[in-house]
XYZ file of C-alpha atoms in Angstrom:
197
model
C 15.485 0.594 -66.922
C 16.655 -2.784 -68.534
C 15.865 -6.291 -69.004
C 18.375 -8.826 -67.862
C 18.485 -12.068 -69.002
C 19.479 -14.606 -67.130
C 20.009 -18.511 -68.147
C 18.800 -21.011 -65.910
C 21.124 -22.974 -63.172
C 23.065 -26.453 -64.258
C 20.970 -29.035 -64.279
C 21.792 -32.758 -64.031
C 20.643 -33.282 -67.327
C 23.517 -30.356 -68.377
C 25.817 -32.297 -66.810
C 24.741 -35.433 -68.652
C 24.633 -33.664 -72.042
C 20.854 -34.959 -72.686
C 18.901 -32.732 -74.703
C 16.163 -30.837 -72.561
C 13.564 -29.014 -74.145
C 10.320 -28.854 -72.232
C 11.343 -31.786 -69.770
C 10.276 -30.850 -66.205
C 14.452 -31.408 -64.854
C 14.977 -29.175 -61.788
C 18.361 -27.937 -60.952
C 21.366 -29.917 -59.924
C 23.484 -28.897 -56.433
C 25.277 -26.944 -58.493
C 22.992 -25.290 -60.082
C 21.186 -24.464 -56.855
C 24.608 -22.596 -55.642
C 24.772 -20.894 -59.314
C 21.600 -19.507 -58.296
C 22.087 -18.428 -55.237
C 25.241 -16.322 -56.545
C 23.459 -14.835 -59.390
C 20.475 -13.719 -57.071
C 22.459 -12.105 -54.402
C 24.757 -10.511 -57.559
C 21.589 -8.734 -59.003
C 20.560 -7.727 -55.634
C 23.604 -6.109 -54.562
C 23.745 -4.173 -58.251
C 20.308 -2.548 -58.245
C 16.980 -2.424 -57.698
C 14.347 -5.092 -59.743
C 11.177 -4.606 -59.876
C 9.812 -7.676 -61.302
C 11.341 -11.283 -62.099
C 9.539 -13.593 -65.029
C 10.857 -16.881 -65.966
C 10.218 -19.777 -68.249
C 7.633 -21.721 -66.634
C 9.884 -24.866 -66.858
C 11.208 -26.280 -63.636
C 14.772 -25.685 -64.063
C 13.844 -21.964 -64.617
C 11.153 -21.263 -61.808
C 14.036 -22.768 -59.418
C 16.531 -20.305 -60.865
C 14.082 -17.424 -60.342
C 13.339 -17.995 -56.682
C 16.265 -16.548 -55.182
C 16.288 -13.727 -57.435
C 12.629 -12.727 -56.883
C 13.273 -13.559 -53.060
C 16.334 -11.335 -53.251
C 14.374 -8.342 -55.159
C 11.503 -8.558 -52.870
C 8.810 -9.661 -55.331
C 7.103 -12.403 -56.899
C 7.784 -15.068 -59.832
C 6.156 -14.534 -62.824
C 6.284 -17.106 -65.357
C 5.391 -16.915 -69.152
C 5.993 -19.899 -71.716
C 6.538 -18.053 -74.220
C 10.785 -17.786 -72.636
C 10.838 -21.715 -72.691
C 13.461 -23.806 -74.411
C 12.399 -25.065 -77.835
C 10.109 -28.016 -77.717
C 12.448 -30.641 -78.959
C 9.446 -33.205 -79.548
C 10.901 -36.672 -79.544
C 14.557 -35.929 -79.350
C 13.732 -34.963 -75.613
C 16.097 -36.544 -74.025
C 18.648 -38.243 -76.355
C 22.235 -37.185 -76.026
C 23.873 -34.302 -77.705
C 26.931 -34.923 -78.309
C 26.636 -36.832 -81.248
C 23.020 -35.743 -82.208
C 23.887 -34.162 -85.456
C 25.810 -37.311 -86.881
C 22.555 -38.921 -86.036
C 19.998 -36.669 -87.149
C 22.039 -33.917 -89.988
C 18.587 -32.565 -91.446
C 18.174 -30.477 -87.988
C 22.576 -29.327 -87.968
C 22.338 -25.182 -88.909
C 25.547 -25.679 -90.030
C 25.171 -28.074 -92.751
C 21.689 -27.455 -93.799
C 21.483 -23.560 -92.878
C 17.598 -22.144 -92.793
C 16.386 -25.203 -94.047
C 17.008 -26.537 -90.537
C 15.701 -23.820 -89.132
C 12.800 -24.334 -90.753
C 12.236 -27.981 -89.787
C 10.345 -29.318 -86.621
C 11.089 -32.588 -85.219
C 8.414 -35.122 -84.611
C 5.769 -33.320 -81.914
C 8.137 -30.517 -81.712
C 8.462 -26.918 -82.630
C 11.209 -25.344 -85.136
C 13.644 -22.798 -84.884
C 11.648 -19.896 -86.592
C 8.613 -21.042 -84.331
C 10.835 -20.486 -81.568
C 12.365 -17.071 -82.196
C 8.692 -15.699 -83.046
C 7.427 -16.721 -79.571
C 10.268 -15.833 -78.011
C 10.582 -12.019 -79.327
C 7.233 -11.324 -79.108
C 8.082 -11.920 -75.034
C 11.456 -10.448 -75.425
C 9.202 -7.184 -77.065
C 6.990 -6.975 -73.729
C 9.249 -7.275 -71.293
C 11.207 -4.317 -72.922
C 7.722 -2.217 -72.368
C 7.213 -2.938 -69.227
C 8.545 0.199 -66.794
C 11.934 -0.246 -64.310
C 14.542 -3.261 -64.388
C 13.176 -6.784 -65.611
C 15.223 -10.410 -64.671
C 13.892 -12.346 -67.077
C 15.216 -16.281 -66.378
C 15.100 -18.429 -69.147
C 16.904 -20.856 -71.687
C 20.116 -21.035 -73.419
C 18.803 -20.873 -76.995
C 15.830 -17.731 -76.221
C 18.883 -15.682 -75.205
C 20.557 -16.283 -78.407
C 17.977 -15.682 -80.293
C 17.020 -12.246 -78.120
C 20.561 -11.057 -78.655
C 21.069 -12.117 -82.180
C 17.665 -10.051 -83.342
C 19.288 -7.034 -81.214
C 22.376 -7.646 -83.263
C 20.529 -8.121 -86.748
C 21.743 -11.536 -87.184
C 19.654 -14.331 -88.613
C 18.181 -16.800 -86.795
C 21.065 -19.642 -88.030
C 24.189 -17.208 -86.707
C 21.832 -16.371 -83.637
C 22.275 -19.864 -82.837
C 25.364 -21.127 -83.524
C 27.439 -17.850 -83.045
C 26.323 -17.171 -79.393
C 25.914 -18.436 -76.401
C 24.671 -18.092 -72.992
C 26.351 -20.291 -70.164
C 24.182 -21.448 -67.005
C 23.740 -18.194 -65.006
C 25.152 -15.914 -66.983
C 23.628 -12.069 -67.197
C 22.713 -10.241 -70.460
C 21.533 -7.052 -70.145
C 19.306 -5.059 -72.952
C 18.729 -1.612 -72.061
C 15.714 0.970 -72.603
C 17.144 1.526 -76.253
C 17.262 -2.045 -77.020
C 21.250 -2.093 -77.147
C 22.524 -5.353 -75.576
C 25.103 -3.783 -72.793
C 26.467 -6.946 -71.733
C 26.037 -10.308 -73.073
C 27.293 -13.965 -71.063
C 28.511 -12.258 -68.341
C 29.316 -14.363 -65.053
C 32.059 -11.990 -63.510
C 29.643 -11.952 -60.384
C 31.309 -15.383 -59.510
């Protein structure tokens, strides 16, 4: 019994470095193949008895295989979305911070955390939603794939770890298809893992 958490596929947006949020971006060719590998991984290592992603595209298209794989059915819940970004959907990220240094963790700490952009959600809004999910798919009985976002994984493992929510995000990290695994006593077993490639 365990939940495994698994980060969504590369998407075209990824590969631009555009900031995603709630935008409905699908996967990319590569992230299709990601996909694949992960679901036929997870299939081969045991049994799952139910698969809930993000309801976002780029999720739902990551969980297909995997539920198809497994045997059962997609389940979504938006509570394991991205954060809503608001209206820096969509800007680049590489030099987002220079641009906008009230929302950089680094510099500005829980003060950042605290702050939502413009029709958006912040950080602490975020990690609420997000563990209260995390916290029911940990009751639910046998193995869980859970398929979701970068930044919900972070935050999942960083609670498990007792970090706060500004090391939880800048700390860790979750690359596209990697597997981290929480167990029945809440210990996280294995955390970015992508040695099924």
């Amino acid at each position: 019994m365990s939940t495994l958490f698994v980060r969504h596929g590369t998407t075209e947006w990824n590969e631009a470095g555009r900031i995603q949020g709630w935008a409905p971006v699908g996967l990319s060719e590569r992230g299709r193949e990601e996909a694949a590998s992960v679901a036929d991984a997870t299939a081969d290592r045991r049994a799952v008895d139910a698969v809930v992603a993000s309801d976002l595209a780029r999720t739902v298209e990551t969980a297909e295989p995997i539920a198809a794989a497994a045997g059962v059915a997609v389940e979504t819940d938006p509570r394991l979305r991205e954060r809503d970004f608001g209206v820096f959907q969509g800007l680049p990220s590489s030099d987002f911070f220079e641009r906008f240094p009230d929302f950089d963790l680094l510099e500005s700490g829980r003060a950042a955390a605290e702050r939502a952009p413009e029709s958006g959600e912040s950080w602490l809004a975020v990690r609420d939603r997000v563990l209260d999910a995390a916290a029911d798919l940990r009751a639910r009985e046998g193995s869980v794939v859970a398929v979701t976002h970068v930044n919900p994984i972070r935050l999942v493992v960083g609670e498990r770890r007792d970090l706060p929510v500004v090391r939880s995000l800048t700390e860790l990290s979750a690359d596209n298809c990697s597997v981290t695994e929480i167990d029945e006593s809440g210990a996280v077993v294995r955390a970015n893992d992508r040695s099924y490639k």
